[in-house]
PDB file of C-alpha atoms in Angstrom:
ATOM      1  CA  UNK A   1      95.068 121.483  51.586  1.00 61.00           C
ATOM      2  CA  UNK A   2      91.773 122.082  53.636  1.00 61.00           C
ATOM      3  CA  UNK A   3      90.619 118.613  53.060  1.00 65.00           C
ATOM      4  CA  UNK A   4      94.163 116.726  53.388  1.00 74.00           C
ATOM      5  CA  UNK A   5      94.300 118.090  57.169  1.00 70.00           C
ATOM      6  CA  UNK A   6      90.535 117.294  57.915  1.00 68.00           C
ATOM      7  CA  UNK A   7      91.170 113.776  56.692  1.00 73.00           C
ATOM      8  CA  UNK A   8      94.081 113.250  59.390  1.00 78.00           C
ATOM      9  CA  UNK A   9      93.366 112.081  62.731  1.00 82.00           C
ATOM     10  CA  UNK A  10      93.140 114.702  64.825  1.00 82.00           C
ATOM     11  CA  UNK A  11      96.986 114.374  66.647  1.00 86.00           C
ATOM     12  CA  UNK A  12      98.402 114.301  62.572  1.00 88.00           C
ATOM     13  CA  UNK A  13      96.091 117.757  61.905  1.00 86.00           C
ATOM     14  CA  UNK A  14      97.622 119.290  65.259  1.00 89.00           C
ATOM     15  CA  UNK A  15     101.277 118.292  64.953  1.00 92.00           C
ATOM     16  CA  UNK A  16     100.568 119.639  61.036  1.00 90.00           C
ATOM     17  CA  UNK A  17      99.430 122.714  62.115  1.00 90.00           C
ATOM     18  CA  UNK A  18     101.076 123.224  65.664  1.00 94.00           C
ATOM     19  CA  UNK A  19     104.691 122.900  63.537  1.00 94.00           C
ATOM     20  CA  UNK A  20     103.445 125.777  60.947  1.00 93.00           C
ATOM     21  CA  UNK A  21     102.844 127.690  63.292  1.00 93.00           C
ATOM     22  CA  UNK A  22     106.134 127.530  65.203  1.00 95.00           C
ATOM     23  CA  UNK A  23     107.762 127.989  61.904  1.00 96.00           C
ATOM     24  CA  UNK A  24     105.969 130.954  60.709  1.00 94.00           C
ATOM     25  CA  UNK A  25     106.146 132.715  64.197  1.00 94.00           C
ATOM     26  CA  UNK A  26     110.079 132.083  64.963  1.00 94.00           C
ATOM     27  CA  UNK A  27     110.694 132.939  61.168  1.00 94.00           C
ATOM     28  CA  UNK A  28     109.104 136.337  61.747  1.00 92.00           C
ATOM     29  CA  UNK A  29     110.619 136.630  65.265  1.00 93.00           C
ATOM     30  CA  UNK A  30     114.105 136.295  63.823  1.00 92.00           C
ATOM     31  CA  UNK A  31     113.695 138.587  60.887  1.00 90.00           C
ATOM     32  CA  UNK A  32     113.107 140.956  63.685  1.00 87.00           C
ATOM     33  CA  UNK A  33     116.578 140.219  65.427  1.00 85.00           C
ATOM     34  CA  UNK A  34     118.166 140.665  62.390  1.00 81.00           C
ATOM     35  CA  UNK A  35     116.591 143.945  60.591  1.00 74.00           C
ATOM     36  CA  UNK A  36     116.627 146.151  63.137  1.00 66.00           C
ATOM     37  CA  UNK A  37     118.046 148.648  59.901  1.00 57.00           C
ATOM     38  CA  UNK A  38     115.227 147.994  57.728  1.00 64.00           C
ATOM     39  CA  UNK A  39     112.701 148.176  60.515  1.00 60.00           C
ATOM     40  CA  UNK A  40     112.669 152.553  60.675  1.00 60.00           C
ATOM     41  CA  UNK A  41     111.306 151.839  57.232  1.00 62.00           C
ATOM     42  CA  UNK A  42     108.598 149.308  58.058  1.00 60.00           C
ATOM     43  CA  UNK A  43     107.573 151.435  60.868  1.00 60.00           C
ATOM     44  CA  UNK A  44     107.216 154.237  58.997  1.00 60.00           C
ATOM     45  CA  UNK A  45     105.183 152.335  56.026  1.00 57.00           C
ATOM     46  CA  UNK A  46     103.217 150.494  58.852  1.00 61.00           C
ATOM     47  CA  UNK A  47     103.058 152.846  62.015  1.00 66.00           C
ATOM     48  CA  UNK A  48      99.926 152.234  63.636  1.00 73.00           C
ATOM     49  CA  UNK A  49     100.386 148.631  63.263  1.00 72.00           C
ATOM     50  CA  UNK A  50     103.809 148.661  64.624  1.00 71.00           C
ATOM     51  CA  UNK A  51     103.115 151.176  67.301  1.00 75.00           C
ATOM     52  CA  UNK A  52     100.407 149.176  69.018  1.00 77.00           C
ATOM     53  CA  UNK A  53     102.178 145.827  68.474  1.00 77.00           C
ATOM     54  CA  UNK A  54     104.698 147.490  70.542  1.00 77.00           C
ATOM     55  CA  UNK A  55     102.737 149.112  73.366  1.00 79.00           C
ATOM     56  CA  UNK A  56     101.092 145.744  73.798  1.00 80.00           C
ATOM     57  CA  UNK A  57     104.409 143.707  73.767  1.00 84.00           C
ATOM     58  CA  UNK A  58     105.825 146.851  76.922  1.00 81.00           C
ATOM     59  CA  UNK A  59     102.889 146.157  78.884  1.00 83.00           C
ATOM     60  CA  UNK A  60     101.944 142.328  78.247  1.00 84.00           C
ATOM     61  CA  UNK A  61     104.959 140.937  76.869  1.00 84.00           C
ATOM     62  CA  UNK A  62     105.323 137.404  76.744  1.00 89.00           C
ATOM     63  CA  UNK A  63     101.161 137.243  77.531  1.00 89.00           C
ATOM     64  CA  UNK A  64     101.264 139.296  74.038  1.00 88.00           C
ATOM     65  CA  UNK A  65     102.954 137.031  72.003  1.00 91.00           C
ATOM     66  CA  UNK A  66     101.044 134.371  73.372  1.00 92.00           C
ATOM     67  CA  UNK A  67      97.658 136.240  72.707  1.00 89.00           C
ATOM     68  CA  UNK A  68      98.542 136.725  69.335  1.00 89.00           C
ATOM     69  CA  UNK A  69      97.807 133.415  68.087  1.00 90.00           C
ATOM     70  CA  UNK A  70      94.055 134.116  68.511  1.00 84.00           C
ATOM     71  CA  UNK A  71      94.557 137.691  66.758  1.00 83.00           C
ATOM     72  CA  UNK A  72      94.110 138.585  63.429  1.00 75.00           C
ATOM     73  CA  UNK A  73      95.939 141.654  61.706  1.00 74.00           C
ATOM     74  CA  UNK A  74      98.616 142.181  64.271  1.00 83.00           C
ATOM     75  CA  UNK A  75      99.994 138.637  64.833  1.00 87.00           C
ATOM     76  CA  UNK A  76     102.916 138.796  62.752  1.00 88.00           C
ATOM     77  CA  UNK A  77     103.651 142.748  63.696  1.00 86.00           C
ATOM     78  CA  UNK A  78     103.402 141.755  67.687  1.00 89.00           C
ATOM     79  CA  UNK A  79     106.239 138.508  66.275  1.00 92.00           C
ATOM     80  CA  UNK A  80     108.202 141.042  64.123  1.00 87.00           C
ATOM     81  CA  UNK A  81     108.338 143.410  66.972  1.00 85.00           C
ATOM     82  CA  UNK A  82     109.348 141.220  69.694  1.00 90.00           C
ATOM     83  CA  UNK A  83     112.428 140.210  67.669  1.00 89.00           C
ATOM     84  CA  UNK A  84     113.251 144.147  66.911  1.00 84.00           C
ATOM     85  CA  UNK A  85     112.851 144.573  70.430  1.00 84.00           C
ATOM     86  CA  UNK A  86     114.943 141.445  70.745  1.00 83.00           C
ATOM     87  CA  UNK A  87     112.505 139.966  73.239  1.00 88.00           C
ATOM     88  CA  UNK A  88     114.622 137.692  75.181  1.00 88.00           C
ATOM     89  CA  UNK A  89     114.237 133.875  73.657  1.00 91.00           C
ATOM     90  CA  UNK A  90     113.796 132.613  77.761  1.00 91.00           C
ATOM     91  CA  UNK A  91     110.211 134.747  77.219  1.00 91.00           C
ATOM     92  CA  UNK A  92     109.324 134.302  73.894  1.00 94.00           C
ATOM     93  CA  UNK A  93     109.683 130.469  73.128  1.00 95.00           C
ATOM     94  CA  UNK A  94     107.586 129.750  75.745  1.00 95.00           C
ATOM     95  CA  UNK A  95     105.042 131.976  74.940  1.00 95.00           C
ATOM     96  CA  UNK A  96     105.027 130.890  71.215  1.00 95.00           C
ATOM     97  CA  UNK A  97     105.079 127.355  72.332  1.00 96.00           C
ATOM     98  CA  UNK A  98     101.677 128.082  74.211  1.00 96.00           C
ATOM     99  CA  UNK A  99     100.338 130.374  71.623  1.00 94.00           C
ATOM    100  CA  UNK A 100     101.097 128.070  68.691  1.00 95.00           C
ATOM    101  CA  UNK A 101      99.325 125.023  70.720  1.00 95.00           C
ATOM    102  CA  UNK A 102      96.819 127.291  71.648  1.00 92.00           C
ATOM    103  CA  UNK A 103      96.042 127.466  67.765  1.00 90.00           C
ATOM    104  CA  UNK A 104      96.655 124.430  66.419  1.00 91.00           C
ATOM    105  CA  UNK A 105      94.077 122.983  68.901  1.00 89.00           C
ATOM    106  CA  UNK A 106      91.548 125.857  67.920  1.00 85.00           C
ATOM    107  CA  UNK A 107      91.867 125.076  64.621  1.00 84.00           C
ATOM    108  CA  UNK A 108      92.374 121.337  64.320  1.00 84.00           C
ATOM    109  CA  UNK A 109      89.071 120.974  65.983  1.00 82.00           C
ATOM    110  CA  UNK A 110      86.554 124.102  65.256  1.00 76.00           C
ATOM    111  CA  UNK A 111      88.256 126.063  62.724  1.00 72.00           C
ATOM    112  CA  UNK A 112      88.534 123.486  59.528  1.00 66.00           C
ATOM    113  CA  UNK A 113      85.004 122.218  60.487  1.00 67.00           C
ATOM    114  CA  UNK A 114      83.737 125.726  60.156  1.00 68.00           C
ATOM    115  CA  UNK A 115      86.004 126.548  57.219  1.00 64.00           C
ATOM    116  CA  UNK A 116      85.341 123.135  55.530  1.00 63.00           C
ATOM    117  CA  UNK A 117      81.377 123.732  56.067  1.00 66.00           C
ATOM    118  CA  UNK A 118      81.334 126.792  55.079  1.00 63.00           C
ATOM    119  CA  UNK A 119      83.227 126.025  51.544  1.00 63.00           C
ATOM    120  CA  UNK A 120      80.565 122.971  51.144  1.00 65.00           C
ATOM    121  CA  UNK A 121      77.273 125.377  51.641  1.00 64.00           C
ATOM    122  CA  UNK A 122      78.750 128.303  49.720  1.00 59.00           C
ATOM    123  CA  UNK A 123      80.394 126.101  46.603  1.00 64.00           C
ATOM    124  CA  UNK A 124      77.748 126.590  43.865  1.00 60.00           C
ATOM    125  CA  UNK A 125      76.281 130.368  45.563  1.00 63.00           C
ATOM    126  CA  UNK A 126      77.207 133.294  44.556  1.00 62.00           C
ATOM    127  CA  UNK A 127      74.766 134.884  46.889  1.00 64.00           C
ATOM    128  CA  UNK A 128      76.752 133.421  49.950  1.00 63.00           C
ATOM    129  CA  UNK A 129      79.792 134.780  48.319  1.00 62.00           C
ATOM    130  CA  UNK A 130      77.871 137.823  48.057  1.00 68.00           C
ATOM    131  CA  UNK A 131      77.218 137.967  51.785  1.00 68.00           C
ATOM    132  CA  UNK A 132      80.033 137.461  52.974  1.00 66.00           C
ATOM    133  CA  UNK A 133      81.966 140.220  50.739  1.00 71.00           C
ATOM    134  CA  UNK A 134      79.477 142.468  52.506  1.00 76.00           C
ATOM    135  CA  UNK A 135      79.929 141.158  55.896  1.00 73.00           C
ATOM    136  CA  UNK A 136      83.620 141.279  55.683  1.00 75.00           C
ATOM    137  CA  UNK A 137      83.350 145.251  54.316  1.00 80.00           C
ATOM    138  CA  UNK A 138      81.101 146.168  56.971  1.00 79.00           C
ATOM    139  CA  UNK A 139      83.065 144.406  60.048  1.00 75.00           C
ATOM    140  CA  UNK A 140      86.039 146.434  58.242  1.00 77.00           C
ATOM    141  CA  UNK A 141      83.964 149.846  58.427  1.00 79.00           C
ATOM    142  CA  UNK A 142      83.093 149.131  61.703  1.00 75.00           C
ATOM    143  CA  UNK A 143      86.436 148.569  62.721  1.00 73.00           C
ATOM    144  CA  UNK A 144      88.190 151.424  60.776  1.00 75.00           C
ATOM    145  CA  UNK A 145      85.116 153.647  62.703  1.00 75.00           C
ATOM    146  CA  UNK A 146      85.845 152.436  65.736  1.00 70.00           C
ATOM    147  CA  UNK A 147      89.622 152.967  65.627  1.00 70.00           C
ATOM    148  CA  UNK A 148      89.200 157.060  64.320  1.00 71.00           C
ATOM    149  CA  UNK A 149      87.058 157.482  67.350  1.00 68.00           C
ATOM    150  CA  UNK A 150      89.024 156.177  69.856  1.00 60.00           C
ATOM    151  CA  UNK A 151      91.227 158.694  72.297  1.00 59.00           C
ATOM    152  CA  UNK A 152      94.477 157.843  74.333  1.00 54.00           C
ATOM    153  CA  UNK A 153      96.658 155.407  71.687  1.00 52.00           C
ATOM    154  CA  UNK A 154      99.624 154.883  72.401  1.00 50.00           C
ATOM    155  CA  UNK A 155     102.102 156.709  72.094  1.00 50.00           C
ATOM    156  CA  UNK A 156     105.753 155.733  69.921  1.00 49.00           C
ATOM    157  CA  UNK A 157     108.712 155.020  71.357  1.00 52.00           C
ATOM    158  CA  UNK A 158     111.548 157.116  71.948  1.00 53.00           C
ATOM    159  CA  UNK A 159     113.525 155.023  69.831  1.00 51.00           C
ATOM    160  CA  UNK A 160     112.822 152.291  68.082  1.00 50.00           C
ATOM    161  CA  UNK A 161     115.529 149.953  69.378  1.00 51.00           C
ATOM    162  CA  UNK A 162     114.616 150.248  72.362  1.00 53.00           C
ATOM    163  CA  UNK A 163     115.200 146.586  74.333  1.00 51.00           C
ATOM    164  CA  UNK A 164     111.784 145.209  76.000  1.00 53.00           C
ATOM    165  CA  UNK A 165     111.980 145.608  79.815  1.00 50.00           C
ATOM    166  CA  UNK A 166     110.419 142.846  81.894  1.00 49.00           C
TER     167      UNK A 166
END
């Protein structure tokens, strides 16, 4: 797959790539609209996920969906939660149109170079395989350290239908 999109001309790679990701963010957006039932039990698999995808989407909104592209982890929560909090499609289209050109250009250009290079120098090494197992668990640590030790999250909604305000 990695090497059919770096053989397209870069507008081919985009449009490739710029359409997956309008497909994979609306899909998730529109689950959201319509499982507002079966979201009390996502939330309460997934709470600290959910709960900051939806203090970001109160105070960003829009800017959050849009921000999410360049996220990873709580992309498809912050998409899932703007269609439970049936984010109004005037403000989210947009923003997922941006977002999901935001992306496609990131990664059309920089990310399957770095991908595609990194695949080449690591093929035959299980040392670099090695490394980056390690780097992975220790950015992981790091980040499961950092969020234990950080005060003031926010705080759950009253309700978790609760419409987003602009």
């Amino acid at each position: 797959m990695l090497d059919t999109l770096a053989a397209l001309p870069f507008w081919q790679a985009f449009l490739a790539l710029f359409a997956s990701a309008m497909v994979r963010s609306n899909g998730t957006y529109w689950v959201g609209r319509g499982a507002v039932a079966g979201w009390r039990r996502y939330r309460g698999t997934h709470g600290d996920l959910t709960t900051r995808a939806e203090g970001l989407l109160r105070r960003f909104g829009p800017f959050a969906v849009t921000l999410s592209y360049l996220t990873v982890g709580i992309q498809t929560a912050i998409h899932l939660t703007a269609g439970v909090m049936r984010m109004p499609l005037r403000w989210y289209l947009p923003a997922a149109v941006v977002g999901s050109t935001l992306w496609a250009v990131l990664y059309a250009t920089v990310g399957l170079a770095v991908v595609q290079a990194w695949l080449a120098a690591e093929a035959g090494s299980w040392w670099g395989v090695v490394v980056v197992v390690l780097v992975m668990a220790g950015a992981a640590a790091w980040v499961g350290a950092r969020r234990r030790r950080l005060p003031g999250r926010v705080s759950a909604p009253s309700h978790p239908s609760e419409r987003l305000v602009p």
